[in-house]
Amino acid sequence: MRVVMFGYQTWGHRTLQALLDSEHEVALVVTHPPSDHAYERIWSDSVADLAAAHGVPVEVRDRPDDDLLVPLEKADPDVIVATNWRTWIPPQIFELPRLGTLNVHDSLLPAYAGFSPLIWALINGEKEVGVTAHMMDAELDAGNVVLQRSVPVGPRDTTTDLFHKTLELFGPITVDGLALIASGKTDWTPQDRSKASFFHKRSDEDNRIDWTWSAEELDRLIRAQSDPYPNAYAFHQGRRLRIVAASVSQGNYGGTPGRIFIRENDAVVIVAGAEARRGRSRGLAIERVRLDDGTELTATEYFRTMGGYLTSHP
C-alpha cells in the first residue's frame, strides 16, 4: 500500500523505519519542527532526517493546515499512519485515504489518551502499559481499536524502562495493523468510552513534590520522572533539590509531612503522607539528590544532620 506517515520524535522514527523495511511504499512524511519543550528534547530522533536519507519527501508543520492538502493529494495514499503527532488532524485529512488513518498511541486505550501516558500510568500504579493501534476519528485517541499489545510494569520500573519496553512494540503493531487493513477487515473493536481518561502534557509544576502524598505515591512519582526526564523536586532551605533515587522506607515514621527525620541504611527518610501524624505511615527514603548546577550527591552526603523540612515551595 501507499502510505503517508505523520510522526515525530523517536516513536515516529521507529515507526517510519518499520514502514521503510516493510512491503509498503512510503510516499510522504509529515513531521513537526524541533521543539524546545523539556519533554520533546528527549527521545528526539529525527523523522525528517530518516525520511530524507531514504529519498522520501518531507513536509514540516506545527499543525496540518489546509495547504498540506496539496502534497497529500499528490501522494495519493491508500492509508495514513500517525505516530506521536502532537496536534489535531482534521477530517479532511484523516478521511482522505481510501482506507482511513491508523493512529498508534502509547497507552492501552481508552485509558491514558492524550499526553505523557507512560508517566501518568506509572504515577497511578498501573500494572501494565502498552500500545494501541486504532482508526482515527474526530475525537482524539477515541477511534475503534485495530490492535493492542501490552507489557507488565515491574516493581522498580522507571518511565525510562517503560519507554524502551513499549518502543519495541511500535514498528510491529504498525505493520501488523496495516496487514489487517489491507486484508479488507473493517470490524474493529469500539472503545468503551465509560473507561476513557485524557491527560494533559507534563510541565514543571507536575514535578513538584507534595509531601502529603503517601511514600508509595512519591516513590512512583520519582521513578516516573527518571532521567532523562525532568526530575521530581522539593526545596531545602530555599534551594531546589531534585530527587534522583528513592524508595519506600522500611519503618513507619510519624510527624509532619516533609520532615527530614532519620537515616535508614544508606538513605535519609522524609516523613510523608496526609496521615503521617498517626505514626502508621512509611516515609520516603531518599537515596540520591541533584542540585540545580548538576551536582549529584548521595542523601547522606547532602543531609549531614537530621531535622528541618523539605517543602514544596522555596
Coordinates of C-alpha atoms in Angstrom, one line a residue:
M1 CA 0.0 0.0 0.0
R2 CA 1.0 3.6 -0.5
V3 CA 1.4 5.2 3.0
V4 CA 1.8 8.7 4.2
M5 CA 3.2 8.9 7.7
F6 CA 2.6 11.7 10.3
G7 CA 5.2 11.2 13.0
Y8 CA 7.5 12.9 15.5
Q9 CA 10.4 12.1 17.8
T10 CA 11.8 8.6 18.5
W11 CA 8.3 7.0 18.3
G12 CA 7.8 8.3 14.8
H13 CA 11.4 7.5 13.8
R14 CA 10.9 3.8 14.9
T15 CA 7.6 3.6 13.1
L16 CA 9.0 5.1 9.9
Q17 CA 11.9 2.7 9.9
A18 CA 9.4 -0.3 10.2
L19 CA 7.4 1.1 7.3
L20 CA 10.6 1.5 5.2
D21 CA 11.6 -2.1 6.0
S22 CA 8.1 -3.4 5.1
E23 CA 6.4 -4.2 1.8
H24 CA 4.6 -0.8 1.8
E25 CA 5.6 2.3 -0.1
V26 CA 6.1 5.4 2.0
A27 CA 5.0 8.2 -0.4
L28 CA 5.3 11.2 2.0
V29 CA 6.3 12.0 5.6
V30 CA 4.9 14.9 7.7
T31 CA 6.6 15.8 10.9
H32 CA 7.0 18.7 13.4
P33 CA 9.9 21.1 13.6
P34 CA 12.3 20.6 16.5
S35 CA 10.9 21.8 19.9
D36 CA 12.4 23.5 22.9
H37 CA 9.8 21.8 25.2
A38 CA 11.6 19.9 28.0
Y39 CA 9.8 16.7 27.2
E40 CA 10.3 17.0 23.4
R41 CA 14.0 17.5 23.6
I42 CA 14.4 13.8 24.7
W43 CA 13.7 10.8 22.6
S44 CA 14.1 13.2 19.7
D45 CA 15.4 11.0 16.8
S46 CA 14.7 13.0 13.6
V47 CA 11.9 11.7 11.4
A48 CA 12.8 14.2 8.8
D49 CA 16.4 13.1 8.6
L50 CA 15.4 9.4 8.3
A51 CA 12.9 10.2 5.5
A52 CA 15.4 12.3 3.6
A53 CA 18.0 9.6 3.9
H54 CA 15.6 7.3 2.0
G55 CA 14.5 9.8 -0.6
V56 CA 11.1 10.2 0.9
P57 CA 9.5 13.7 0.5
V58 CA 9.0 15.6 3.8
E59 CA 6.6 18.3 4.9
V60 CA 7.4 20.0 8.2
R61 CA 4.4 21.5 10.0
D62 CA 3.4 22.6 13.5
R63 CA -0.2 21.6 12.6
P64 CA -1.8 20.2 9.4
D65 CA -3.1 23.3 7.8
D66 CA -5.2 23.4 4.6
D67 CA -2.1 23.9 2.4
L68 CA -1.0 20.4 3.3
L69 CA -3.8 19.0 1.3
V70 CA -1.9 19.6 -2.0
P71 CA 1.1 17.4 -1.2
L72 CA -1.2 14.9 0.4
E73 CA -3.4 14.6 -2.6
K74 CA -0.3 14.3 -4.8
A75 CA 1.0 11.5 -2.6
D76 CA -2.3 9.6 -3.2
P77 CA -2.1 7.4 -0.1
D78 CA -4.1 4.3 0.5
V79 CA -3.7 4.9 4.2
I80 CA -2.2 7.4 6.6
V81 CA -0.2 6.2 9.7
A82 CA 0.1 8.7 12.6
T83 CA 2.5 8.2 15.5
N84 CA 3.2 10.7 18.2
W85 CA 1.7 13.5 16.1
R86 CA 1.2 16.3 18.6
T87 CA -1.8 18.3 17.2
W88 CA -5.3 17.6 15.9
I89 CA -5.6 16.2 12.4
P90 CA -8.8 17.4 10.8
P91 CA -11.3 15.1 9.0
Q92 CA -10.4 16.4 5.5
I93 CA -7.0 14.9 6.1
F94 CA -7.7 11.7 8.2
E95 CA -10.5 10.8 5.9
L96 CA -8.6 11.5 2.7
P97 CA -7.1 8.0 2.2
R98 CA -9.5 5.3 0.9
L99 CA -8.6 3.1 3.8
G100 CA -8.5 5.8 6.5
T101 CA -5.9 6.7 9.1
L102 CA -4.2 4.3 11.6
N103 CA -3.1 6.1 14.7
V104 CA -0.6 4.4 17.1
H105 CA -0.7 5.6 20.7
D106 CA 1.4 4.6 23.6
S107 CA -1.3 3.6 26.0
L108 CA -3.9 0.9 26.4
L109 CA -6.8 3.0 25.2
P110 CA -9.4 4.1 26.2
A111 CA -7.3 4.8 29.3
Y112 CA -4.5 7.5 29.1
A113 CA -5.4 9.2 25.9
G114 CA -3.6 12.5 25.3
F115 CA -0.1 13.2 26.5
S116 CA 2.7 11.5 28.6
P117 CA 0.7 8.3 29.1
L118 CA 3.6 6.3 30.5
I119 CA 4.4 8.9 33.2
W120 CA 0.8 9.2 34.3
A121 CA 0.3 5.4 34.3
L122 CA 3.4 4.8 36.4
I123 CA 2.4 7.5 38.9
N124 CA -1.0 5.9 39.2
G125 CA 0.4 2.4 39.9
E126 CA -0.9 0.7 36.8
K127 CA 0.2 -3.0 36.5
E128 CA 0.7 -2.9 32.7
V129 CA 1.2 -0.4 29.9
G130 CA 1.1 -0.8 26.2
V131 CA 0.4 0.5 22.7
T132 CA -2.9 0.8 20.8
A133 CA -3.3 1.0 17.0
H134 CA -6.7 2.4 16.2
M135 CA -8.6 4.0 13.3
M136 CA -8.6 7.8 13.7
D137 CA -11.9 9.6 14.0
A138 CA -12.9 13.2 15.0
E139 CA -12.3 12.7 18.8
L140 CA -8.6 12.5 19.9
D141 CA -7.4 8.9 20.6
A142 CA -11.0 7.6 20.6
G143 CA -11.3 5.6 17.4
N144 CA -12.0 1.9 17.0
V145 CA -9.2 -0.4 18.1
V146 CA -7.3 -2.4 15.5
L147 CA -4.7 -4.0 17.7
Q148 CA -3.4 -3.6 21.3
R149 CA -0.2 -5.0 22.9
S150 CA 0.8 -4.7 26.5
V151 CA 3.9 -5.2 28.7
P152 CA 4.0 -5.5 32.5
V153 CA 5.2 -2.8 34.8
G154 CA 7.9 -4.2 37.0
P155 CA 8.0 -3.3 40.8
R156 CA 11.0 -0.9 40.3
D157 CA 10.5 0.1 36.7
T158 CA 11.0 3.8 35.7
T159 CA 9.4 5.6 32.9
T160 CA 12.6 5.2 31.0
D161 CA 12.3 1.4 31.3
L162 CA 8.7 1.6 30.2
F163 CA 9.7 3.8 27.2
H164 CA 12.2 1.2 26.0
K165 CA 9.7 -1.7 26.6
T166 CA 6.8 0.0 24.7
L167 CA 9.0 1.4 21.9
E168 CA 9.7 -2.1 20.8
L169 CA 6.0 -2.5 20.1
F170 CA 5.6 0.4 17.7
G171 CA 7.0 -1.0 14.5
P172 CA 5.4 -4.4 14.7
I173 CA 2.0 -3.1 15.7
T174 CA 2.0 -0.7 12.8
V175 CA 3.0 -3.2 10.2
D176 CA 0.6 -5.8 11.6
G177 CA -2.2 -3.3 11.8
L178 CA -1.6 -2.4 8.1
A179 CA -1.8 -6.0 7.2
L180 CA -5.2 -6.3 8.8
I181 CA -6.4 -3.2 7.0
A182 CA -5.0 -4.5 3.6
S183 CA -6.9 -7.8 4.2
G184 CA -10.2 -5.9 4.0
K185 CA -11.1 -6.3 7.7
T186 CA -13.2 -3.5 9.0
D187 CA -15.0 -4.9 12.1
W188 CA -12.7 -3.1 14.6
T189 CA -13.4 -3.0 18.3
P190 CA -15.1 0.1 19.6
Q191 CA -13.6 1.7 22.7
D192 CA -15.6 1.6 25.9
R193 CA -15.8 5.4 26.5
S194 CA -17.0 4.8 30.1
K195 CA -13.4 3.8 30.8
A196 CA -11.8 6.7 29.0
S197 CA -9.3 9.1 30.5
F198 CA -7.5 12.0 28.9
F199 CA -4.3 13.5 30.3
H200 CA -2.5 16.9 29.7
K201 CA 1.2 17.4 28.9
R202 CA 3.6 17.3 31.8
S203 CA 5.1 20.6 32.9
D204 CA 7.5 21.8 35.7
E205 CA 4.6 22.2 38.1
D206 CA 3.7 18.5 37.8
N207 CA 7.1 17.5 39.1
R208 CA 6.8 19.5 42.4
I209 CA 6.6 17.1 45.3
D210 CA 3.6 17.3 47.7
W211 CA 4.6 15.6 50.9
T212 CA 1.0 14.8 51.8
W213 CA 1.2 12.1 49.1
S214 CA 2.0 8.7 50.6
A215 CA 5.5 7.4 50.4
E216 CA 4.3 4.8 47.9
E217 CA 2.9 7.5 45.6
L218 CA 6.0 9.6 45.9
D219 CA 8.2 6.6 45.1
R220 CA 6.2 6.2 41.9
L221 CA 6.5 9.9 41.1
I222 CA 10.2 9.8 41.4
R223 CA 10.5 6.7 39.2
A224 CA 8.1 8.3 36.7
Q225 CA 10.4 11.4 36.5
S226 CA 13.5 9.3 35.9
D227 CA 16.5 10.6 33.9
P228 CA 16.4 11.8 31.2
Y229 CA 13.0 13.2 32.1
P230 CA 13.0 16.3 34.4
N231 CA 13.2 15.0 38.0
A232 CA 10.7 15.4 40.7
Y233 CA 11.8 18.1 43.2
A234 CA 11.3 19.8 46.5
F235 CA 13.1 22.7 48.3
H236 CA 15.5 22.6 51.1
Q237 CA 16.4 25.9 52.8
G238 CA 15.1 27.7 49.7
R239 CA 17.2 25.7 47.3
R240 CA 15.7 23.3 44.7
L241 CA 16.6 19.7 45.4
R242 CA 15.9 17.2 42.6
I243 CA 15.2 13.7 43.9
V244 CA 17.1 11.2 41.6
A245 CA 16.5 8.0 43.5
A246 CA 14.3 7.0 46.4
S247 CA 12.2 4.1 47.8
V248 CA 9.6 3.5 50.5
S249 CA 11.1 3.3 54.0
Q250 CA 11.3 0.0 55.9
G251 CA 9.9 1.5 59.0
N252 CA 6.8 3.6 59.9
Y253 CA 7.6 7.2 60.8
G254 CA 5.2 9.7 62.4
G255 CA 5.1 13.5 62.4
T256 CA 4.7 16.3 59.9
P257 CA 5.0 15.6 56.2
G258 CA 8.3 16.9 54.8
R259 CA 10.3 16.5 58.0
I260 CA 13.9 15.3 57.4
F261 CA 13.7 12.6 60.1
I262 CA 16.2 9.8 60.2
R263 CA 18.9 7.8 58.4
E264 CA 17.8 4.3 57.3
N265 CA 20.7 2.3 55.9
D266 CA 22.2 4.4 53.1
A267 CA 19.1 6.6 52.8
V268 CA 17.5 9.6 54.6
V269 CA 13.8 9.2 55.4
I270 CA 11.4 12.1 54.9
V271 CA 8.1 11.9 56.7
A272 CA 5.3 11.6 54.1
G273 CA 1.5 11.1 53.8
A274 CA -1.6 13.0 54.9
E275 CA -2.0 10.6 57.8
A276 CA 1.7 10.7 58.9
R277 CA 0.8 12.3 62.3
R278 CA -0.8 8.9 63.3
G279 CA 2.6 7.2 63.0
R280 CA 1.4 4.4 60.8
S281 CA 2.8 5.6 57.5
R282 CA 6.0 4.8 55.7
G283 CA 8.4 7.6 54.8
L284 CA 10.2 8.3 51.6
A285 CA 13.8 7.0 51.8
I286 CA 15.8 9.4 49.6
E287 CA 19.0 7.8 48.2
R288 CA 20.3 10.4 45.7
V289 CA 19.7 14.1 45.0
R290 CA 20.8 16.5 42.4
L291 CA 21.3 20.3 42.7
D292 CA 20.4 22.8 40.0
D293 CA 24.0 23.1 39.0
G294 CA 24.1 19.4 38.2
T295 CA 26.0 18.2 41.2
E296 CA 24.7 14.8 42.3
L297 CA 25.1 13.6 45.9
T298 CA 24.1 10.6 48.0
A299 CA 21.4 11.6 50.5
T300 CA 23.8 11.0 53.4
E301 CA 26.4 13.3 51.8
Y302 CA 23.8 16.1 51.4
F303 CA 21.9 15.7 54.6
R304 CA 24.7 15.9 57.2
T305 CA 22.3 16.4 60.1
M306 CA 18.7 15.5 60.6
G307 CA 15.9 18.0 61.3
G308 CA 14.3 20.7 59.3
Y309 CA 11.9 20.2 56.3
L310 CA 11.7 19.7 52.6
T311 CA 9.0 21.9 51.3
S312 CA 7.0 22.2 48.1
H313 CA 8.0 25.9 47.6
P314 CA 11.0 28.0 48.4

